[in-house]
PDB file of C-alpha atoms and ligand atoms in Angstrom:
ATOM      1  CA  UNK H   1      18.847 -14.407 -23.877  1.00 63.00           C
ATOM      2  CA  UNK H   2      15.681 -15.265 -22.060  1.00 63.00           C
ATOM      3  CA  UNK H   3      16.554 -13.675 -18.759  1.00 62.00           C
ATOM      4  CA  UNK H   4      14.458 -10.590 -19.237  1.00 64.00           C
ATOM      5  CA  UNK H   5      12.618  -9.944 -16.021  1.00 64.00           C
ATOM      6  CA  UNK H   6      15.168 -11.422 -13.689  1.00 62.00           C
ATOM      7  CA  UNK H   7      16.010  -7.983 -12.424  1.00 62.00           C
ATOM      8  CA  UNK H   8      12.435  -7.004 -11.666  1.00 61.00           C
ATOM      9  CA  UNK H   9      12.887  -7.589  -7.974  1.00 66.00           C
ATOM     10  CA  UNK H  10      15.625  -5.020  -7.654  1.00 67.00           C
ATOM     11  CA  UNK H  11      14.016  -2.187  -9.529  1.00 63.00           C
ATOM     12  CA  UNK H  12      13.384   0.774  -7.318  1.00 69.00           C
ATOM     13  CA  UNK H  13      10.249   2.674  -8.027  1.00 60.00           C
ATOM     14  CA  UNK H  14      11.102   6.351  -8.268  1.00 64.00           C
ATOM     15  CA  UNK H  15       9.128   8.723  -6.139  1.00 58.00           C
ATOM     16  CA  UNK H  16       7.103  10.534  -8.717  1.00 69.00           C
ATOM     17  CA  UNK H  17       5.240  13.480  -7.372  1.00 75.00           C
ATOM     18  CA  UNK H  18       4.164  11.958  -4.133  1.00 86.00           C
ATOM     19  CA  UNK H  19       3.072  14.606  -1.709  1.00 91.00           C
ATOM     20  CA  UNK H  20       2.040  14.447   1.876  1.00 94.00           C
ATOM     21  CA  UNK H  21      -1.651  14.761   2.560  1.00 96.00           C
ATOM     22  CA  UNK H  22      -3.729  14.816   5.674  1.00 97.00           C
ATOM     23  CA  UNK H  23      -7.261  13.537   5.854  1.00 98.00           C
ATOM     24  CA  UNK H  24      -9.751  16.020   7.198  1.00 97.00           C
ATOM     25  CA  UNK H  25     -12.033  13.287   8.468  1.00 98.00           C
ATOM     26  CA  UNK H  26      -9.809  10.824  10.300  1.00 98.00           C
ATOM     27  CA  UNK H  27      -6.665  12.967  10.527  1.00 98.00           C
ATOM     28  CA  UNK H  28      -4.682  10.302   8.772  1.00 98.00           C
ATOM     29  CA  UNK H  29      -1.466  11.414   7.090  1.00 97.00           C
ATOM     30  CA  UNK H  30      -0.446   9.702   3.908  1.00 95.00           C
ATOM     31  CA  UNK H  31       1.408  10.177   0.662  1.00 93.00           C
ATOM     32  CA  UNK H  32      -0.718  10.700  -2.382  1.00 92.00           C
ATOM     33  CA  UNK H  33       0.060  10.842  -6.062  1.00 88.00           C
ATOM     34  CA  UNK H  34      -1.938  12.650  -8.697  1.00 86.00           C
ATOM     35  CA  UNK H  35      -4.934  14.892  -8.494  1.00 83.00           C
ATOM     36  CA  UNK H  36      -7.601  12.486  -7.336  1.00 89.00           C
ATOM     37  CA  UNK H  37      -6.257  11.821  -3.896  1.00 93.00           C
ATOM     38  CA  UNK H  38      -8.404  10.030  -1.377  1.00 96.00           C
ATOM     39  CA  UNK H  39      -7.632   8.913   2.129  1.00 97.00           C
ATOM     40  CA  UNK H  40      -6.507   5.262   2.109  1.00 96.00           C
ATOM     41  CA  UNK H  41      -7.930   4.759   5.568  1.00 97.00           C
ATOM     42  CA  UNK H  42     -11.487   6.047   5.194  1.00 98.00           C
ATOM     43  CA  UNK H  43     -11.624   6.774   1.453  1.00 97.00           C
ATOM     44  CA  UNK H  44     -12.555  10.364   2.153  1.00 97.00           C
ATOM     45  CA  UNK H  45     -11.945  12.978  -0.491  1.00 96.00           C
ATOM     46  CA  UNK H  46     -11.584  15.715   2.062  1.00 97.00           C
ATOM     47  CA  UNK H  47      -7.835  15.729   2.191  1.00 97.00           C
ATOM     48  CA  UNK H  48      -5.491  18.667   2.649  1.00 96.00           C
ATOM     49  CA  UNK H  49      -2.082  18.993   1.110  1.00 94.00           C
ATOM     50  CA  UNK H  50       0.748  19.351   3.563  1.00 92.00           C
ATOM     51  CA  UNK H  51       3.825  21.224   2.432  1.00 79.00           C
ATOM     52  CA  UNK H  52       6.499  19.083   3.956  1.00 61.00           C
ATOM     53  CA  UNK H  53       9.732  19.219   2.042  1.00 59.00           C
TER      54      UNK H  53
HETATM   55 ZN1   ZN W   1      -9.370   9.505   6.338  1.00 71.35          ZN
END
């Protein structure tokens, strides 16, 4: 059995604790994971957590 890895393409990555953030600099909204969240658009650390459930 050497077919390990054949199913990699169909594995769905579970949504861990991704939360919605909004950048305070460029107003970009994005999903962040973890504690060190930075804006993917401008790399700013001034992001605010949005409670959107
Ligand atoms: Zn930004």
